[in-house]
Coordinates of C-alpha atoms in Angstrom, one line a residue:
M1 CA -94.6 73.5 122.1
S2 CA -94.9 77.0 123.5
F3 CA -93.9 80.0 121.3
P4 CA -90.1 80.7 121.7
L5 CA -90.6 84.3 122.9
L6 CA -87.0 84.9 124.0
T7 CA -85.6 83.5 120.7
A8 CA -88.0 85.6 118.7
T9 CA -87.0 88.8 120.7
A10 CA -83.4 88.3 119.8
A11 CA -84.0 87.0 116.3
L12 CA -86.2 89.8 115.1
P13 CA -83.4 92.5 115.2
A14 CA -81.0 90.0 113.6
I15 CA -83.5 89.5 110.7
G16 CA -83.9 93.3 110.6
A17 CA -80.2 93.7 110.2
V18 CA -80.2 91.4 107.2
A19 CA -83.2 93.2 105.7
T20 CA -81.7 96.6 106.3
A21 CA -78.4 95.6 104.7
A22 CA -80.3 94.3 101.6
V23 CA -82.0 97.6 100.8
P24 CA -80.6 99.0 97.6
A25 CA -77.9 101.6 98.0
A26 CA -79.9 104.5 96.6
R27 CA -82.8 103.9 99.0
R28 CA -81.3 105.2 102.2
T29 CA -84.6 106.4 103.7
A30 CA -86.1 102.9 103.1
A31 CA -83.2 101.4 105.0
K32 CA -83.7 103.7 107.9
W33 CA -87.4 103.0 108.1
T34 CA -86.7 99.3 107.9
A35 CA -84.4 99.4 110.8
L36 CA -86.8 101.6 112.9
L37 CA -89.7 99.2 112.2
F38 CA -87.8 96.2 113.2
S39 CA -86.6 97.9 116.4
L40 CA -90.2 98.8 117.2
G41 CA -91.2 95.1 116.6
T42 CA -88.5 94.0 119.0
L43 CA -89.8 96.5 121.6
A44 CA -93.2 95.0 121.2
L45 CA -91.9 91.4 121.8
A46 CA -89.9 92.7 124.8
G47 CA -93.1 94.2 126.2
V48 CA -94.8 90.8 125.8
A49 CA -91.9 89.1 127.6
L50 CA -92.1 91.7 130.4
A51 CA -95.9 91.2 130.7
R52 CA -95.6 87.4 130.8
F53 CA -92.9 87.5 133.5
E54 CA -94.1 86.7 137.0
P55 CA -92.0 88.3 139.7
G56 CA -93.1 85.8 142.3
G57 CA -92.6 82.8 140.0
A58 CA -89.7 80.6 139.2
R59 CA -86.2 82.1 139.2
Y60 CA -85.8 81.7 135.4
Q61 CA -88.9 82.0 133.2
L62 CA -89.8 81.8 129.6
T63 CA -87.1 79.1 129.4
E64 CA -85.9 77.3 126.2
S65 CA -83.5 74.5 126.0
H66 CA -82.1 72.7 122.9
A67 CA -79.0 70.6 122.2
W68 CA -76.4 72.5 120.3
I69 CA -72.9 70.9 120.5
K70 CA -73.7 67.5 122.1
D71 CA -70.1 66.2 122.3
F72 CA -69.2 69.1 124.6
G73 CA -72.4 69.4 126.5
V74 CA -73.2 72.8 125.0
R75 CA -76.8 73.7 124.9
Y76 CA -78.9 76.6 123.5
E77 CA -80.5 77.5 126.9
L78 CA -82.4 80.7 127.5
G79 CA -84.2 82.1 130.5
V80 CA -84.7 85.4 132.2
D81 CA -84.9 86.4 135.9
G82 CA -86.1 89.8 137.0
I83 CA -82.7 91.4 136.3
G84 CA -82.4 89.9 132.9
V85 CA -85.9 90.8 131.8
A86 CA -85.4 94.4 133.0
L87 CA -82.2 94.9 131.0
L88 CA -83.8 93.1 128.0
A89 CA -86.6 95.7 128.1
L90 CA -84.1 98.6 128.5
T91 CA -82.2 97.5 125.4
A92 CA -85.3 97.1 123.3
L93 CA -86.7 100.4 124.6
L94 CA -83.6 102.5 123.8
M95 CA -83.0 101.1 120.3
P96 CA -85.8 103.0 118.5
F97 CA -84.5 106.3 120.0
I98 CA -80.9 105.5 119.1
I99 CA -82.0 104.8 115.5
L100 CA -84.0 108.0 115.3
A101 CA -81.2 110.1 116.8
G102 CA -78.8 108.7 114.3
W103 CA -81.1 109.2 111.3
H104 CA -78.6 111.3 109.4
D105 CA -75.4 110.1 110.9
A106 CA -74.5 107.8 108.1
D107 CA -75.7 110.0 105.2
P108 CA -72.9 110.8 102.7
A109 CA -71.2 114.0 103.2
P110 CA -72.1 116.9 100.9
G111 CA -70.4 116.4 97.5
S112 CA -70.0 112.7 97.8
P113 CA -70.6 110.7 94.6
R114 CA -74.1 109.2 94.1
P115 CA -74.6 105.5 94.4
S116 CA -75.1 105.0 90.7
G117 CA -72.1 104.8 88.4
G118 CA -69.5 102.2 88.4
G119 CA -66.4 104.1 89.5
R120 CA -64.9 104.0 86.0
D121 CA -64.1 107.7 86.3
G122 CA -61.9 107.0 89.3
T123 CA -64.6 107.7 91.9
R124 CA -65.4 105.2 94.6
P125 CA -69.2 105.3 95.2
Y126 CA -70.8 103.3 98.0
R127 CA -68.7 100.2 98.2
W128 CA -70.8 98.7 100.9
R129 CA -73.8 100.9 101.4
P130 CA -72.8 103.0 104.4
T131 CA -76.3 104.0 105.5
Q132 CA -77.6 100.5 105.3
G133 CA -74.5 99.1 107.0
F134 CA -74.7 101.6 109.9
F135 CA -78.3 100.6 110.9
A136 CA -77.7 96.9 110.2
L137 CA -74.8 96.9 112.6
M138 CA -76.9 98.6 115.2
L139 CA -79.6 96.0 114.9
M140 CA -77.1 93.1 115.0
T141 CA -75.6 94.5 118.2
E142 CA -79.0 94.7 119.7
A143 CA -79.7 91.1 118.9
M144 CA -76.5 89.9 120.5
V145 CA -77.0 92.0 123.6
I146 CA -80.6 90.8 124.1
L147 CA -79.5 87.2 123.7
S148 CA -76.7 87.6 126.2
F149 CA -79.2 88.8 128.8
E150 CA -81.2 85.6 128.1
A151 CA -78.4 83.0 127.9
T152 CA -78.2 80.5 130.7
D153 CA -75.5 78.4 129.1
V154 CA -72.1 79.7 130.0
F155 CA -70.6 78.8 126.6
L156 CA -73.4 80.4 124.7
F157 CA -73.0 83.5 126.8
Y158 CA -69.3 83.6 126.0
V159 CA -69.9 83.4 122.3
L160 CA -72.3 86.3 122.4
F161 CA -70.0 88.3 124.8
E162 CA -67.3 88.2 122.2
A163 CA -69.4 88.3 119.0
M164 CA -70.9 91.7 119.9
L165 CA -67.4 93.2 119.6
I166 CA -67.5 92.8 115.8
P167 CA -70.4 95.2 114.9
M168 CA -69.3 97.6 117.6
Y169 CA -65.8 97.8 116.2
F170 CA -67.1 98.8 112.8
L171 CA -69.6 101.3 114.3
I172 CA -66.8 103.1 116.1
G173 CA -64.1 102.9 113.4
G174 CA -66.3 103.2 110.3
F175 CA -68.9 105.7 111.4
G176 CA -67.1 108.1 113.6
D177 CA -68.3 111.5 114.8
R178 CA -68.0 114.1 112.0
A179 CA -67.2 116.7 114.7
A180 CA -64.4 114.5 116.1
S181 CA -61.7 117.1 115.7
G182 CA -63.8 119.9 117.2
S183 CA -62.0 123.2 116.6
A184 CA -58.6 121.5 116.7
A185 CA -56.3 121.2 113.8
G186 CA -55.8 117.9 112.0
G187 CA -58.6 117.6 109.5
I188 CA -60.2 114.6 108.1
E189 CA -57.1 112.4 108.2
N190 CA -56.5 113.1 111.9
A191 CA -60.2 112.4 112.7
A192 CA -60.0 109.1 110.8
A193 CA -56.8 108.1 112.7
Q194 CA -58.4 108.9 116.0
R195 CA -61.5 106.8 115.1
S196 CA -59.3 103.9 114.1
Y197 CA -57.3 104.2 117.3
A198 CA -60.4 104.2 119.4
A199 CA -61.9 101.2 117.6
V200 CA -58.7 99.1 117.8
K201 CA -58.3 100.0 121.5
F202 CA -61.9 99.0 122.2
L203 CA -61.4 95.7 120.4
L204 CA -58.1 94.8 122.0
Y205 CA -59.1 95.5 125.5
N206 CA -62.3 93.5 125.2
L207 CA -60.6 90.7 123.3
V208 CA -58.0 90.3 126.0
G209 CA -60.7 90.2 128.6
G210 CA -62.6 87.6 126.5
L211 CA -59.5 85.4 126.1
V212 CA -59.0 85.4 129.9
M213 CA -62.7 84.5 130.3
L214 CA -62.4 81.7 127.7
A215 CA -59.7 80.0 129.8
A216 CA -62.0 80.3 132.9
V217 CA -65.0 78.9 130.9
I218 CA -62.9 75.9 129.9
G219 CA -61.7 75.4 133.5
L220 CA -65.3 75.6 134.7
Y221 CA -66.3 72.8 132.3
V222 CA -63.4 70.6 133.4
V223 CA -64.6 71.0 137.0
A224 CA -68.3 70.9 136.5
G225 CA -68.7 68.8 133.4
T226 CA -71.4 71.1 132.0
F227 CA -71.9 74.6 130.8
S228 CA -75.5 74.8 132.0
L229 CA -75.9 77.6 134.7
S230 CA -78.9 75.9 136.3
E231 CA -77.2 72.5 136.4
I232 CA -74.0 73.9 138.0
A233 CA -76.0 75.9 140.5
Q234 CA -78.1 72.9 141.4
A235 CA -75.1 70.7 141.8
R236 CA -73.4 73.2 144.1
A237 CA -76.6 73.5 146.2
D238 CA -76.9 69.7 146.5
G239 CA -73.3 69.3 147.4
T240 CA -72.6 67.1 144.4
L241 CA -70.2 69.6 143.0
S242 CA -67.4 71.0 145.1
M243 CA -64.5 73.2 144.0
A244 CA -61.2 73.6 145.7
T245 CA -60.9 77.1 147.2
S246 CA -58.0 78.0 144.9
T247 CA -59.8 76.7 141.8
E248 CA -62.9 78.7 142.6
R249 CA -60.9 81.9 143.1
W250 CA -58.9 81.5 139.9
L251 CA -62.1 80.8 137.9
F252 CA -63.8 83.8 139.5
L253 CA -60.9 86.1 138.6
G254 CA -61.1 84.9 135.0
F255 CA -64.7 85.8 134.7
F256 CA -64.5 89.0 136.7
F257 CA -61.6 90.4 134.7
A258 CA -63.6 90.1 131.5
F259 CA -66.6 91.7 133.0
A260 CA -64.6 94.5 134.6
V261 CA -63.2 95.4 131.2
K262 CA -66.7 95.4 129.7
A263 CA -68.2 97.4 132.6
P264 CA -65.7 99.3 132.6
L265 CA -64.1 99.4 136.0
W266 CA -60.9 101.2 137.0
P267 CA -58.1 100.5 135.9
L268 CA -59.5 98.7 132.9
H269 CA -61.6 101.7 131.8
T270 CA -59.3 103.6 129.4
W271 CA -60.9 102.4 126.2
L272 CA -64.3 104.0 127.0
P273 CA -63.5 107.7 126.7
N274 CA -61.8 107.1 123.3
A275 CA -64.7 105.0 122.0
M276 CA -67.4 107.3 123.2
G277 CA -65.6 110.4 122.1
E278 CA -64.9 109.2 118.5
A279 CA -68.2 107.4 117.9
T280 CA -71.3 109.2 116.9
S281 CA -73.6 110.1 119.8
P282 CA -76.1 107.3 119.1
V283 CA -73.3 104.7 119.0
A284 CA -71.9 106.2 122.2
V285 CA -75.2 105.6 123.8
L286 CA -75.2 102.1 122.4
I287 CA -71.8 101.5 124.1
T288 CA -72.5 102.8 127.6
A289 CA -76.2 102.4 128.0
V290 CA -76.6 99.0 126.4
V291 CA -73.4 97.0 125.7
D292 CA -71.5 97.9 128.9
K293 CA -74.5 96.7 130.9
V294 CA -73.6 93.2 129.9
G295 CA -70.5 93.4 132.1
T296 CA -72.3 94.4 135.3
F297 CA -75.2 92.1 134.6
A298 CA -72.8 89.2 134.2
M299 CA -71.2 90.0 137.6
L300 CA -74.6 89.3 139.2
R301 CA -75.6 86.3 137.1
F302 CA -72.2 84.4 136.8
C303 CA -69.7 85.7 139.3
L304 CA -72.0 85.6 142.3
Q305 CA -74.0 82.6 141.3
L306 CA -71.2 80.3 140.2
F307 CA -68.5 81.4 142.6
P308 CA -70.1 82.6 145.8
G309 CA -67.1 81.9 148.1
A310 CA -64.7 83.6 145.8
S311 CA -67.0 86.6 145.4
K312 CA -67.0 87.2 149.1
W313 CA -63.2 86.7 149.2
A314 CA -62.7 89.3 146.6
T315 CA -65.2 91.8 147.9
P316 CA -62.9 94.1 149.8
V317 CA -60.6 94.6 146.8
I318 CA -63.5 95.1 144.4
V319 CA -65.1 97.6 146.7
V320 CA -61.9 99.6 146.7
L321 CA -61.7 99.5 142.9
A322 CA -65.3 100.7 142.7
L323 CA -64.6 103.6 145.0
I324 CA -61.6 104.6 142.9
S325 CA -63.8 104.4 139.8
I326 CA -66.4 106.7 141.4
V327 CA -64.0 109.4 142.5
Y328 CA -61.5 109.1 139.7
G329 CA -64.1 109.2 137.0
A330 CA -65.8 112.2 138.5
L331 CA -62.6 114.1 139.0
L332 CA -61.6 113.6 135.4
A333 CA -65.1 114.6 134.2
V334 CA -64.6 117.9 136.1
G335 CA -61.5 118.7 134.1
Q336 CA -62.7 117.7 130.6
R337 CA -62.8 120.2 127.8
D338 CA -64.7 117.8 125.5
I339 CA -68.4 117.3 126.0
K340 CA -68.6 113.7 125.0
R341 CA -65.5 112.7 127.0
L342 CA -67.0 114.4 130.0
I343 CA -70.0 112.2 129.7
A344 CA -67.8 109.1 129.2
Y345 CA -65.9 109.8 132.5
A346 CA -69.1 110.5 134.3
S347 CA -70.3 107.0 133.1
I348 CA -67.1 105.4 134.6
S349 CA -68.0 107.0 137.9
H350 CA -71.6 105.7 137.6
F351 CA -70.4 102.2 136.8
G352 CA -68.3 102.4 140.0
F353 CA -71.6 102.9 141.9
I354 CA -73.1 99.9 140.2
V355 CA -70.2 97.6 141.1
L356 CA -70.2 99.0 144.6
G357 CA -73.9 98.1 145.0
I358 CA -73.3 94.6 143.6
F359 CA -70.5 93.7 145.9
A360 CA -71.9 95.4 149.0
M361 CA -73.7 92.1 149.3
T362 CA -76.9 93.7 150.6
S363 CA -80.4 93.5 149.1
Q364 CA -80.6 97.3 149.0
G365 CA -77.2 97.6 147.3
Q366 CA -78.0 94.9 144.7
S367 CA -81.5 96.2 144.0
G368 CA -80.0 99.7 143.7
A369 CA -77.3 98.4 141.3
T370 CA -79.9 96.8 139.1
L371 CA -82.1 99.9 139.1
Y372 CA -78.9 101.9 138.4
M373 CA -78.2 99.9 135.2
V374 CA -81.7 100.8 133.9
N375 CA -81.8 104.4 135.1
H376 CA -78.2 105.1 133.9
G377 CA -79.2 103.8 130.5
I378 CA -82.1 106.2 130.2
S379 CA -80.4 109.2 131.7
T380 CA -77.2 108.8 129.7
A381 CA -79.2 108.3 126.6
A382 CA -81.0 111.5 127.2
L383 CA -77.9 113.6 128.0
M384 CA -75.7 112.1 125.3
L385 CA -78.3 112.4 122.5
V386 CA -79.1 116.0 123.3
A387 CA -75.3 116.7 123.4
G388 CA -75.1 115.0 120.0
F389 CA -77.9 117.3 118.6
L390 CA -75.9 120.3 120.1
I391 CA -72.6 119.2 118.6
S392 CA -74.2 118.5 115.1
R393 CA -75.3 122.1 115.0
R394 CA -72.0 123.7 116.0
G395 CA -69.6 121.1 114.5
S396 CA -67.4 121.0 117.7
R397 CA -67.2 118.9 120.8
L398 CA -65.2 121.5 122.7
I399 CA -67.0 123.2 125.6
A400 CA -65.2 126.4 125.0
D401 CA -66.8 126.7 121.6
Y402 CA -70.3 127.3 123.1
G403 CA -72.0 129.9 125.2
G404 CA -75.4 131.4 125.5
V405 CA -77.2 128.5 123.8
Q406 CA -80.2 128.8 126.1
K407 CA -81.0 132.2 124.6
V408 CA -81.2 130.9 121.0
A409 CA -82.3 127.3 121.5
P410 CA -84.2 127.2 124.9
V411 CA -85.8 123.8 124.4
L412 CA -82.4 122.2 123.5
A413 CA -80.9 123.9 126.6
G414 CA -83.8 122.8 128.8
T415 CA -83.7 119.1 127.8
F416 CA -79.9 119.2 128.2
L417 CA -80.3 120.5 131.7
I418 CA -82.8 117.8 132.6
G419 CA -80.5 115.1 131.3
G420 CA -77.7 116.6 133.3
L421 CA -79.7 116.8 136.5
A422 CA -80.6 113.1 136.1
T423 CA -76.9 112.4 135.7
L424 CA -76.2 114.0 139.1
S425 CA -79.1 112.1 140.6
L426 CA -81.4 114.9 141.5
P427 CA -84.3 113.8 143.7
G428 CA -87.4 113.3 141.7
L429 CA -85.5 111.8 138.7
A430 CA -85.0 108.1 138.3
P431 CA -81.2 107.8 139.0
F432 CA -81.8 109.3 142.5
V433 CA -83.7 106.2 143.7
S434 CA -81.0 103.8 142.5
E435 CA -78.1 105.8 143.8
F436 CA -79.8 106.2 147.2
L437 CA -80.3 102.4 147.5
V438 CA -76.7 101.8 146.5
L439 CA -75.5 104.2 149.2
V440 CA -77.8 102.7 151.8
G441 CA -76.5 99.2 151.0
A442 CA -72.9 100.4 151.1
F443 CA -73.3 102.3 154.4
S444 CA -74.9 99.2 156.1
A445 CA -72.1 96.9 155.0
Y446 CA -69.1 99.2 154.7
P447 CA -69.7 102.6 156.3
A448 CA -66.3 104.0 155.2
A449 CA -67.0 103.0 151.6
G450 CA -70.4 104.8 151.8
V451 CA -68.8 108.0 153.0
I452 CA -66.2 108.0 150.2
A453 CA -68.8 107.2 147.6
T454 CA -70.8 110.2 148.5
T455 CA -68.0 112.4 147.2
G456 CA -69.0 111.2 143.8
I457 CA -72.4 113.0 144.3
V458 CA -70.7 116.3 145.1
L459 CA -68.4 116.0 142.1
A460 CA -71.3 115.0 139.8
A461 CA -73.1 118.3 140.7
L462 CA -69.9 120.2 139.9
Y463 CA -69.2 118.7 136.5
V464 CA -72.8 118.8 135.3
L465 CA -73.5 122.4 136.5
V466 CA -70.2 123.7 135.2
L467 CA -70.9 122.1 131.8
Y468 CA -74.3 123.7 131.6
Q469 CA -73.0 127.1 132.7
R470 CA -70.2 127.2 130.2
T471 CA -72.3 125.9 127.2
M472 CA -75.8 127.3 127.8
T473 CA -75.5 130.5 129.8
G474 CA -73.5 133.8 129.4
P475 CA -73.2 135.9 126.3
V476 CA -74.3 134.4 123.0
K477 CA -71.2 133.5 120.9
A478 CA -71.2 134.5 117.3
E479 CA -70.9 130.9 116.1
V480 CA -74.1 129.8 118.0
R481 CA -76.2 132.9 117.2
G482 CA -78.1 131.2 114.4
M483 CA -78.4 127.8 116.1
A484 CA -81.7 126.1 115.5
D485 CA -83.8 124.6 118.3
L486 CA -84.8 120.9 118.5
K487 CA -86.8 119.7 115.6
V488 CA -89.8 117.3 115.7
R489 CA -87.7 114.1 115.2
E490 CA -85.3 115.2 117.9
L491 CA -88.1 116.0 120.3
A492 CA -89.6 112.5 119.6
V493 CA -86.2 111.1 120.8
V494 CA -85.8 113.2 123.9
L495 CA -89.2 113.8 125.4
P496 CA -90.1 110.1 126.0
L497 CA -86.7 109.6 127.7
I498 CA -87.4 112.6 130.0
A499 CA -90.9 111.3 130.7
M500 CA -89.4 107.9 131.8
L501 CA -86.9 109.6 134.0
L502 CA -89.7 111.5 135.7
F503 CA -92.0 108.5 136.0
L504 CA -89.4 106.1 137.5
G505 CA -88.2 109.0 139.7
V506 CA -91.5 109.3 141.5
Y507 CA -92.8 105.8 141.1
P508 CA -90.1 103.1 140.8
K509 CA -92.4 100.3 142.2
P510 CA -93.1 98.6 138.9
L511 CA -89.4 98.1 138.4
T512 CA -88.5 97.2 142.0
E513 CA -91.2 94.5 142.1
I514 CA -89.6 92.8 139.1
V515 CA -86.0 93.1 140.3
N516 CA -86.3 92.4 144.1
P517 CA -87.1 88.6 143.9
A518 CA -84.1 88.1 141.6
V519 CA -81.9 90.0 144.1
Q520 CA -83.1 87.7 146.9
H521 CA -82.1 84.7 144.9
T522 CA -78.6 86.2 144.4
M523 CA -78.3 87.0 148.1
S524 CA -79.2 83.3 148.8
D525 CA -76.5 82.2 146.4
V526 CA -73.8 84.0 148.3
Q527 CA -75.4 83.1 151.7
K528 CA -75.6 86.7 152.8
K529 CA -78.2 88.5 154.8
D530 CA -78.7 92.2 155.3
P531 CA -76.9 93.6 158.4
Q532 CA -79.2 94.3 161.2
P533 CA -79.1 97.8 162.7
E534 CA -77.6 98.0 166.1
V535 CA -80.1 99.4 168.7
E536 CA -79.1 100.1 172.2
A537 CA -81.2 98.5 174.8
A538 CA -83.4 100.9 176.8
K539 CA -82.2 101.5 180.3

């Protein structure tokens, strides 16, 4: 029996979560190093999976299959295509940086009681080891996300899709941003209330989406008699499984609704600004750069593969929703006064580009959408984590509380600028390649949609450059005059991310070679071919 590489890649962070949570309460540094080492081990296993993946080989590779719930035909089935292995690698790559960036985010506030003591004096010391819990929840989320990229059994995927909400709920509600109130009034109680509201809103939105998907999963089993993605796809290709048009459309809508909430796509997006705004910056990166990718990934793997006819039927409406997300998210980003909420609305706009690329139903669009998932993860991580370092120094998320930072912290300002330029897809940085491919795919299939989508580029330049101008340039405000520049740990987080943005910006071939064969399989599923350019005959 071959080594279960995919299981090991998901199991290692789960084991790390248990090990981190078991570290004694007084040994916070040991808990941090435990989490970091397990995340690095997961990255090594993900690198092995990436190295063993053959782009020109079978559609799903490194497969595993074991009986799980025999009476209902549920199996523990894993396998990755080029899209899944790329997102698996992205998740494993980002986690060590997320953990390093959040190194002090769960430390007790100054003046908090020490872990020792029993609380007989009325104090309430560490009831559940906050530092250990913070990093354990991060690793548990990583394990579930990785396994969701690997799952080829629909029911297994659904379980993971819902289970990852639990650690994320506690990360948002229990470990919120200490600068949540900015300069506004309200104090600790108001900040705690805002975090609770954001966590509950995140949970409710995604639970509703999951319940709708559960009904669709049950309906799919009734129709197909199995949860196995490969068996269903093969039966549809052989003609042994046929669905009534109305049935296929209803099932598609059930799946798509859940994925649109997770993505998030307008008008189901409103939980994201609250969640990213109230969470710590590393957790905000975990939300938008890692967890939300499950939604767009699932559109490719499940919606298009299981329901090709319904996907084509719904394409015009979904393209319109994607365009609204692009323009609406960018417009709201322009008007934000809060740094983290600005980045959140920018992400909504970017997810609109990803969905547009998927449902343009062209190879350029879908390749661009997959590259966008990876590149957006890296660029958003760079920008949000540097923003978090900035906010931790000043204690405020409000743009108006900054000014002249580049004069006192030039390295911080420079890295913030590079992250912002990547966000607006500057040529030479990784997101440019993916956004260009999405627009090429959109123009070839829906020229009007391509024209509208380009307005998102103009607006992105506006909100990024205005943000930089207001925070980094101009006279130095008294509150930032003594601001320290980036430290060694913070540089260890930011510089590798910037290096990846530069490398993939000038040489995306290693990533496109992995992704393109999977995209061709998806195009075959929906029986679509790229539109041929119209060339007038020579007279």
